[in-house]
Tab-separated table of C-alpha atoms and ligand atoms in Angstrom:
chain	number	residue	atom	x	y	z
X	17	UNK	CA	-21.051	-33.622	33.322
X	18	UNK	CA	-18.914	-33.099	30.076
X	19	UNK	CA	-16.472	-30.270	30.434
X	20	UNK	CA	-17.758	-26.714	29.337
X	21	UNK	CA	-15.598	-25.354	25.909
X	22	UNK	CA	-15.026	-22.258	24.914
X	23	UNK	CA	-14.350	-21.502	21.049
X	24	UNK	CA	-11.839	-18.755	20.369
X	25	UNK	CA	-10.576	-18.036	16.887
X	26	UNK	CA	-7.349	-17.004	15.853
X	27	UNK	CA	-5.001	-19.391	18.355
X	28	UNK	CA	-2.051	-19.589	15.908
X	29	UNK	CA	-0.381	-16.355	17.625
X	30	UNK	CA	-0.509	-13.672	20.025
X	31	UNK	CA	-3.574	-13.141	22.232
X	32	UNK	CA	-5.497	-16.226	20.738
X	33	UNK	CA	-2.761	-18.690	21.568
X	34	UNK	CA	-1.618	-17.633	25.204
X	35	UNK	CA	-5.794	-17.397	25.791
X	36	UNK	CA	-6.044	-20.660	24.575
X	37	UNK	CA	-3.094	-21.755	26.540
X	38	UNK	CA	-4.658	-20.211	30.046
X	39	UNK	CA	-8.073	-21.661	29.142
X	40	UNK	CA	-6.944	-25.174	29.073
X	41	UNK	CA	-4.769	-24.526	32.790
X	42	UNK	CA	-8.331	-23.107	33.850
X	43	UNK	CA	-9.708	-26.825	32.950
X	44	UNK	CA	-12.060	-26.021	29.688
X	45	UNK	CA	-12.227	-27.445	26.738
X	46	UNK	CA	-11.082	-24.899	23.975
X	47	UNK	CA	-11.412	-25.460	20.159
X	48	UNK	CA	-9.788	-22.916	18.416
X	49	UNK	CA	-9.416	-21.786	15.397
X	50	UNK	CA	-6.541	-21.652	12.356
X	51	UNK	CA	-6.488	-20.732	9.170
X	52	UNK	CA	-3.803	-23.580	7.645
X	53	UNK	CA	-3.420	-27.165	8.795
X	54	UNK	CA	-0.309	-26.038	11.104
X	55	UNK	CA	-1.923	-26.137	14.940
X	56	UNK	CA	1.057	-24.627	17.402
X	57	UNK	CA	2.955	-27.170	19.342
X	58	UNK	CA	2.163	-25.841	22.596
X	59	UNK	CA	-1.729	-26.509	21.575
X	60	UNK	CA	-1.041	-29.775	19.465
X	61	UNK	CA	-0.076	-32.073	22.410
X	62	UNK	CA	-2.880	-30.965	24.548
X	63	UNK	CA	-6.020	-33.303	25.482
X	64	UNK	CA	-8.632	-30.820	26.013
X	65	UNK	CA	-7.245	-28.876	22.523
X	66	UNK	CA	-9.645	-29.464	19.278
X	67	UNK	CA	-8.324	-27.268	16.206
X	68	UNK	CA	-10.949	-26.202	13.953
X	69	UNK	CA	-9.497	-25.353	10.409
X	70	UNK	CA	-11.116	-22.182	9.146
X	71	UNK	CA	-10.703	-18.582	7.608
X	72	UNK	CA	-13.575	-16.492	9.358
X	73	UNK	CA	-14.431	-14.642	6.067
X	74	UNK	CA	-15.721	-18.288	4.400
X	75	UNK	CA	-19.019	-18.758	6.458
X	76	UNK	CA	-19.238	-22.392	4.482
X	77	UNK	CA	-16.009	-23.302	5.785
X	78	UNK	CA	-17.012	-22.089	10.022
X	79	UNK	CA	-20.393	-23.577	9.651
X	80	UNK	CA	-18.759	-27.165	8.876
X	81	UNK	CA	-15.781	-26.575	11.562
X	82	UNK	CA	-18.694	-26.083	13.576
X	83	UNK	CA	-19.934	-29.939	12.994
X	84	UNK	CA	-17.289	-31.052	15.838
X	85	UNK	CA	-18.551	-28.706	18.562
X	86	UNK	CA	-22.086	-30.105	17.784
X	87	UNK	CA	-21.051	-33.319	17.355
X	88	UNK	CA	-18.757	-33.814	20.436
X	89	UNK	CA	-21.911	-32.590	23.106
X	90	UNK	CA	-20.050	-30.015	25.722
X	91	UNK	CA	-21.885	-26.863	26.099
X	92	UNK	CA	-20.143	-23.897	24.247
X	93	UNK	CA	-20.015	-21.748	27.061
X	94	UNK	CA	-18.252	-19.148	25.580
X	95	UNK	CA	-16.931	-17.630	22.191
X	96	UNK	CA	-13.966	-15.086	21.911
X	97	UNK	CA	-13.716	-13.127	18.657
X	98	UNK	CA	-9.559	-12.735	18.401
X	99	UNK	CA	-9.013	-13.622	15.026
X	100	UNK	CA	-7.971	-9.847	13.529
X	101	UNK	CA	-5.686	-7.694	11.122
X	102	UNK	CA	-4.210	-4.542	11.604
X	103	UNK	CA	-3.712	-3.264	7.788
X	104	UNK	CA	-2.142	0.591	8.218
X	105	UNK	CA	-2.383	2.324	5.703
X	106	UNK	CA	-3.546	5.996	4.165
X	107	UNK	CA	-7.249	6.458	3.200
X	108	UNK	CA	-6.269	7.975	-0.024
X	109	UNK	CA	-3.820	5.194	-1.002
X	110	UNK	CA	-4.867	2.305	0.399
X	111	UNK	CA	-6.248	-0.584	-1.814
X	112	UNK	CA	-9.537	-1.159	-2.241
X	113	UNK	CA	-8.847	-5.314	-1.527
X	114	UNK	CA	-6.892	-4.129	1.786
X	115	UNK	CA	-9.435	-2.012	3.180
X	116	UNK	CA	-11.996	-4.528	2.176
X	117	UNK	CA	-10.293	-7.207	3.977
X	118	UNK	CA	-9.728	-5.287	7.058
X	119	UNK	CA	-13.356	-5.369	7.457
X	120	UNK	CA	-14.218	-8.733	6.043
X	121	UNK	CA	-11.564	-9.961	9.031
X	122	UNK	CA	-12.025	-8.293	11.748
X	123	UNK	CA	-16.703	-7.527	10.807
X	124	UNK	CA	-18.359	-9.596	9.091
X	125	UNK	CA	-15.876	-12.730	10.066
X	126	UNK	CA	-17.302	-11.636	13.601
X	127	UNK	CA	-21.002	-11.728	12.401
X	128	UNK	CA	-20.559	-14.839	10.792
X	129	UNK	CA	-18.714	-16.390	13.947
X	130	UNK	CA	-21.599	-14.499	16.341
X	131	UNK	CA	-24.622	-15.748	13.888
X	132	UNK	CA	-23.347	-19.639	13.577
X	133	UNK	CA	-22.595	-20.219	17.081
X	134	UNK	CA	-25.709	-18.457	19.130
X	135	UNK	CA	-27.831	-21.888	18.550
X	136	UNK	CA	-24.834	-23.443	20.488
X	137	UNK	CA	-24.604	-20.629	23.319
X	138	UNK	CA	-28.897	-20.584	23.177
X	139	UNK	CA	-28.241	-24.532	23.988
X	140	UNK	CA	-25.866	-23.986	26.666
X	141	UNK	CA	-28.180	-21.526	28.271
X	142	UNK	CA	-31.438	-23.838	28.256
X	143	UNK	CA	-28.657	-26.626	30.052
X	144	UNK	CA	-28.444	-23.760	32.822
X	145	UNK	CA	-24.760	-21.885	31.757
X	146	UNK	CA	-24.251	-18.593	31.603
X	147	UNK	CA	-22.855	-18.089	28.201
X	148	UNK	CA	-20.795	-15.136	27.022
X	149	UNK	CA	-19.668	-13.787	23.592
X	150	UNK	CA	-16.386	-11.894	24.218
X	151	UNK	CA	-14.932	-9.409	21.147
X	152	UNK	CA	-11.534	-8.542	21.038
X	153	UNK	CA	-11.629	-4.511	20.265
X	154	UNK	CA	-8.933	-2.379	20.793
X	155	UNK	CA	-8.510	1.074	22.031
X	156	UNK	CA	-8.459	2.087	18.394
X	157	UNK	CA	-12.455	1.461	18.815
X	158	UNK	CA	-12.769	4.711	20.681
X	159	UNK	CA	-9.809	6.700	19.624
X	160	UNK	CA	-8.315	6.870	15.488
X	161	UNK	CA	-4.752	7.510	15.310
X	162	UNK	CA	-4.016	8.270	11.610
X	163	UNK	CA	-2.838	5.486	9.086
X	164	UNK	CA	-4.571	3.209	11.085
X	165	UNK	CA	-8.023	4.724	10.093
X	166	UNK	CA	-9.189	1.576	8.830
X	167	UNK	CA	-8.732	-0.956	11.337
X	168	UNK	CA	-9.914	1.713	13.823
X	169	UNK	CA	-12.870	2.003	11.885
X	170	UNK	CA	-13.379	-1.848	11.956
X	171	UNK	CA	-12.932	-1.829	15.849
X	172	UNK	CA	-15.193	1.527	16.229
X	173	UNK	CA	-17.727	-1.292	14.404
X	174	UNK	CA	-16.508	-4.348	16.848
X	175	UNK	CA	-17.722	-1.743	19.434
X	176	UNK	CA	-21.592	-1.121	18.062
X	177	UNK	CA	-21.988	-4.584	17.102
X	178	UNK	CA	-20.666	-5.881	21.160
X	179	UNK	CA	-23.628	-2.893	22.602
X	180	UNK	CA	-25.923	-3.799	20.459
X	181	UNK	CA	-25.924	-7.641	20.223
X	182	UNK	CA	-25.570	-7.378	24.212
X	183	UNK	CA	-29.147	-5.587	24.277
X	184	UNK	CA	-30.736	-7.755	22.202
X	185	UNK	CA	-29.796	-10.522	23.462
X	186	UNK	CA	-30.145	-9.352	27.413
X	187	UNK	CA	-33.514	-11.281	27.416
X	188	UNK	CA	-31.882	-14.322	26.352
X	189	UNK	CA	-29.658	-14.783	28.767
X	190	UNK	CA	-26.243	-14.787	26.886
X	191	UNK	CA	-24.190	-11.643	27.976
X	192	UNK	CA	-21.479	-10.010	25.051
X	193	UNK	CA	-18.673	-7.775	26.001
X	194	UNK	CA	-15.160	-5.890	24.655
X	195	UNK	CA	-12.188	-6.583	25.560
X	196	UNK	CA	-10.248	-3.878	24.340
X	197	UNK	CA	-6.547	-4.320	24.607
X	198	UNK	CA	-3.988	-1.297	23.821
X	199	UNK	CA	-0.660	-2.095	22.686
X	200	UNK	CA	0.159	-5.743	23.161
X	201	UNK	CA	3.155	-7.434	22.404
X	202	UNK	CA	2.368	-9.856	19.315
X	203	UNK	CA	3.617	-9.699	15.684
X	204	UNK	CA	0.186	-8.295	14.511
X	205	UNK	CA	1.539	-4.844	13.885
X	206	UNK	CA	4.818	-6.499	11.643
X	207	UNK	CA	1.889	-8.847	9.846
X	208	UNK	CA	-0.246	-5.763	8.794
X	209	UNK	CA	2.399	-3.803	7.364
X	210	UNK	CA	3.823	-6.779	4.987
X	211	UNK	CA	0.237	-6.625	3.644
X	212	UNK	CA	0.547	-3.356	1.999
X	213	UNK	CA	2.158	-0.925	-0.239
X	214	UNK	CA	0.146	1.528	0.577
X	215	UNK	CA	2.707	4.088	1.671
X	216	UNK	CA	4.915	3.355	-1.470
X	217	UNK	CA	6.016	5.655	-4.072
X	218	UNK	CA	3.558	8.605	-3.084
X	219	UNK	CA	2.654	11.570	-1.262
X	220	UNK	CA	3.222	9.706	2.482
X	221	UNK	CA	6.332	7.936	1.640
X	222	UNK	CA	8.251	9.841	3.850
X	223	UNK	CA	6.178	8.508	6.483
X	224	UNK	CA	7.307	4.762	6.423
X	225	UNK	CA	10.559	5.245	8.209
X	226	UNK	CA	8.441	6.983	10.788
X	227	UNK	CA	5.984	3.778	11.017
X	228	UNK	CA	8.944	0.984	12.078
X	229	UNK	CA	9.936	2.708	15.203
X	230	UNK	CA	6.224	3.005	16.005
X	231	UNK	CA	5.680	-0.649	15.336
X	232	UNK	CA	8.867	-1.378	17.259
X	233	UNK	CA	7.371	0.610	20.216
X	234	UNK	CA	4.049	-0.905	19.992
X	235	UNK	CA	5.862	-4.405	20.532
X	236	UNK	CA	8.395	-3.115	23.239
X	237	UNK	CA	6.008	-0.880	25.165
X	238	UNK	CA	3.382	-3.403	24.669
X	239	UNK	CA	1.636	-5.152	27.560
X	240	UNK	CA	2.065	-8.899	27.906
X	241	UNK	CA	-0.650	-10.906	26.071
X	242	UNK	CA	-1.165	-12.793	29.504
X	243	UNK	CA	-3.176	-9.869	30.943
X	244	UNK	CA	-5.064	-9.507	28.159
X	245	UNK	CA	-6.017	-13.145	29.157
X	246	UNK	CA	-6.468	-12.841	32.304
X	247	UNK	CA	-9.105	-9.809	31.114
X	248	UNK	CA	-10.856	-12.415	28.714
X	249	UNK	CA	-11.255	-15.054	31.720
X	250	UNK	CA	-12.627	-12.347	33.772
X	251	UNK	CA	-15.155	-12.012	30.340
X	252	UNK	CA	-16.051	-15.151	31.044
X	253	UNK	CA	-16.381	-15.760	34.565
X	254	UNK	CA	-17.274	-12.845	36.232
X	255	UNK	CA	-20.779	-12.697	37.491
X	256	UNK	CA	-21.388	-9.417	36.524
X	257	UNK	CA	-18.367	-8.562	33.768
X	258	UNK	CA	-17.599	-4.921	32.707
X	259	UNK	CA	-19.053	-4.751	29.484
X	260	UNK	CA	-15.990	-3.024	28.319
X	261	UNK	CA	-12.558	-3.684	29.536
X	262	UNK	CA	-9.636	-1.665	28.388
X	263	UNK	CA	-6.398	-3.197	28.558
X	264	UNK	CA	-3.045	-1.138	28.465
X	265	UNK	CA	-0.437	0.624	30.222
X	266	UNK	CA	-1.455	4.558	30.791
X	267	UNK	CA	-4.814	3.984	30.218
X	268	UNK	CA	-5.903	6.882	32.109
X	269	UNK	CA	-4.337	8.568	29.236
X	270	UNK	CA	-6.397	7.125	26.584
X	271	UNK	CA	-9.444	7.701	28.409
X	272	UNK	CA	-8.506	11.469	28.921
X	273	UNK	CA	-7.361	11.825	25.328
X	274	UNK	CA	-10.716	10.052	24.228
X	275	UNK	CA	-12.763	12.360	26.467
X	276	UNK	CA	-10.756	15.423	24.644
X	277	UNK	CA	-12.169	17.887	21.798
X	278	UNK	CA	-11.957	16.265	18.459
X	279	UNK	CA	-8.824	19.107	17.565
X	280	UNK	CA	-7.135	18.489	20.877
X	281	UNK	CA	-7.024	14.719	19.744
X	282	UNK	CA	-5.702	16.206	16.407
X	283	UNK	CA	-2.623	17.536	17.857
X	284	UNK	CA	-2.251	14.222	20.250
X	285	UNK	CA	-2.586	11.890	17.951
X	286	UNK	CA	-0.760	13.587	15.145
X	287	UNK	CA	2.362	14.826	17.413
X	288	UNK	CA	4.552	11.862	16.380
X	289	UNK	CA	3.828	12.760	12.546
X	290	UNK	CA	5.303	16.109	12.691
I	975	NAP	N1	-1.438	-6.683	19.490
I	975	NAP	C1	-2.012	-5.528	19.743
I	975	NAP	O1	-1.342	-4.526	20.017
I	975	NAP	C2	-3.528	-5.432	19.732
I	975	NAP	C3	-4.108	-4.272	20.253
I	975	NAP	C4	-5.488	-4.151	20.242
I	975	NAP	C5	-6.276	-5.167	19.744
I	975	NAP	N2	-5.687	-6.297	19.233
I	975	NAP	C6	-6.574	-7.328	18.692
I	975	NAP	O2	-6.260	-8.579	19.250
I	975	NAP	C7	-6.678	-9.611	18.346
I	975	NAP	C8	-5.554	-10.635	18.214
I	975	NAP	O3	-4.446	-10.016	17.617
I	975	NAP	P1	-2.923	-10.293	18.051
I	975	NAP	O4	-2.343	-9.011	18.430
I	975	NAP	O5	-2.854	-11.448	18.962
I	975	NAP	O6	-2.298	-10.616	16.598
I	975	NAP	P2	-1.809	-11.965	15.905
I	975	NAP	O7	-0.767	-12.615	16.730
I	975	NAP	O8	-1.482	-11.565	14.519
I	975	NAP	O9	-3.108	-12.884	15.932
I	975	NAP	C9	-4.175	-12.708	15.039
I	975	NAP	C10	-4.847	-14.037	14.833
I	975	NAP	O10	-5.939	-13.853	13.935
I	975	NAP	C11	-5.818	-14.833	12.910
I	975	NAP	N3	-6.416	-14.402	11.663
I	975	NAP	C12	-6.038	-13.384	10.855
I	975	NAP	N4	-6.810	-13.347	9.763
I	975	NAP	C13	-7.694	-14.363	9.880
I	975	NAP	C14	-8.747	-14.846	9.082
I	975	NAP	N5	-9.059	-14.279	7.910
I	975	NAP	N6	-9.456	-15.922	9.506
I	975	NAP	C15	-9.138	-16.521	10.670
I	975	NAP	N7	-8.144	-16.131	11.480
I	975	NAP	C16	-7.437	-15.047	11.082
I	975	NAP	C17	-4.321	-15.021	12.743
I	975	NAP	O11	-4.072	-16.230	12.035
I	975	NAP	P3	-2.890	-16.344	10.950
I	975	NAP	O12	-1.653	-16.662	11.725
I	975	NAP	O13	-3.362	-17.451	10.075
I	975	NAP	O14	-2.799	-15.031	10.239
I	975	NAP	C18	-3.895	-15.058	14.199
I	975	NAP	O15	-4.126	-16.326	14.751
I	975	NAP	C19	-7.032	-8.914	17.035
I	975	NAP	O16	-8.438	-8.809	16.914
I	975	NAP	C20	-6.414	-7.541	17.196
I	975	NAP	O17	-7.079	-6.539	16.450
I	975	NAP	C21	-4.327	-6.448	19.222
């Protein structure tokens, strides 16, 4: 029996690479994905490691990557959608190509991902697997702090397309869930805000000094990317998985805040503006 692989994009940092990492101690076979020909060390060495080289906005580029997978046999029994950004930002200053990319990452690089691998999962489910799409959301897909209206938006989108691809594709046999982690430590937050200007030499200037403590906290505060791992093998394995798993410290406080009146969220969510 060749081992079952999982595909999980985005393994250069963060949640992708210690996933990747507790995959391959859990005995599968992971390709993952990176953008540039560097593959991290603690990935390079390993056996059971294939990088695939691709940017998930160039569908040309995943469909070829994709070649090995078909080539090399194992059933894909699984595909995690990490790769993301997390561009801050205000709606009225934010550029066009930012706010564009946000969504070209962390959507339609999903779609594409989600479109060129179902033959692959369909395959593994006709050998008798139970394959699994799992998203990585965030708690910004059911609650918008401000600034980070955008990638919120993207993950509010991460959430409709998880509910809805899992109902269509219910009779199919192939389940899809969110993993929605809350704060996590990983440089995401550091790599969003070198990608914009947004804040620069306008009306919300005064807000920047305000946003480096808040990424600081985000880091410190953070959970450990291991249990937002352990939450994706769960994804995988579980017989029945929750088709949404939120991942943070105080999330009964999220949940309450999201369960709020929209103006009592205003005042939450908007406290540490003030
Ligand atoms: N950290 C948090 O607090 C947090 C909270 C909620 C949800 N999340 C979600 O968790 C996921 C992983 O993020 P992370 O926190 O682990 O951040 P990270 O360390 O920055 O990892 C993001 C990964 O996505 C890859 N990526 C970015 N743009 C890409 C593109 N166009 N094509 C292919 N790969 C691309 C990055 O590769 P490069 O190194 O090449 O850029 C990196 O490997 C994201 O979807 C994020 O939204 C994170």
């Amino acid at each position: 029996m060749p081992t079952p692989a999982i595909l999980i994009t985005g393994v250069s940092s963060g949640i992708g690479l210690v996933t990747a990492l507790d995959l391959l101690r859990r005995d599968y076979h992971v390709y993952g994905s990176v953008r540039g020909t560097e593959v991290p060390e603690e990935l390079s060495g390993h056996s059971n490691f294939t990088p695939l080289t691709f940017d998930v906005r160039d569908r040309e580029a995943i469909n070829v990557a994709l070649d090995r997978i078909r080539e090399d046999g194992r059933p894909l029994v699984g595909v995690i959608n990490n790769a993301g950004v997390a561009i801050p930002g205000p709606v009225e200053t934010l550029a066009e190509a930012e706010y564009r990319r946000q969504f070209e990452v962390n959507v339609f690089g999903l779609i594409a991902v989600c479109q060129l691998t179902l033959p692959l999962l369909h395959a593994a489910r006709d050998q008798g697997y139970s394959p699994r799409i799992v998203n990585i959301s965030s708690v910004s897909g059911s609650l918008t702090a401000p600034y980070m209206t955008f990638y919120s938006s993207s993950k509010f989108a991460v959430e409709a397309l998880t509910d809805g691809l899992r109902r269509e594709l219910l009779p199919f046999g192939i389940d899809v869930v969110s993993v929605a982690p809350g704060p996590t430590k990983t440089p995401i937050w550091r790599k969003g805000s070198e990608l914009t200007d947004a804040f620069e030499g306008n009306r919300y200037s005064h807000l920047l000094p305000q946003l480096e403590p808040y990424t600081q906290a985000a880091e410190r505060g953070g959970v450990d990317p291991q249990l937002v791992a352990d939450a994706i093998h769960a994804a995988l394995t579980d017989p029945k998985p929750s088709a949404y798993a939120l991942i943070m410290n105080k999330r009964w406080l999220a949940r309450a805040v999201s369960k709020m009146p929209k103006r009592w969220q205003d005042r939450f969510l908007t406290k540490r503006y003030r």
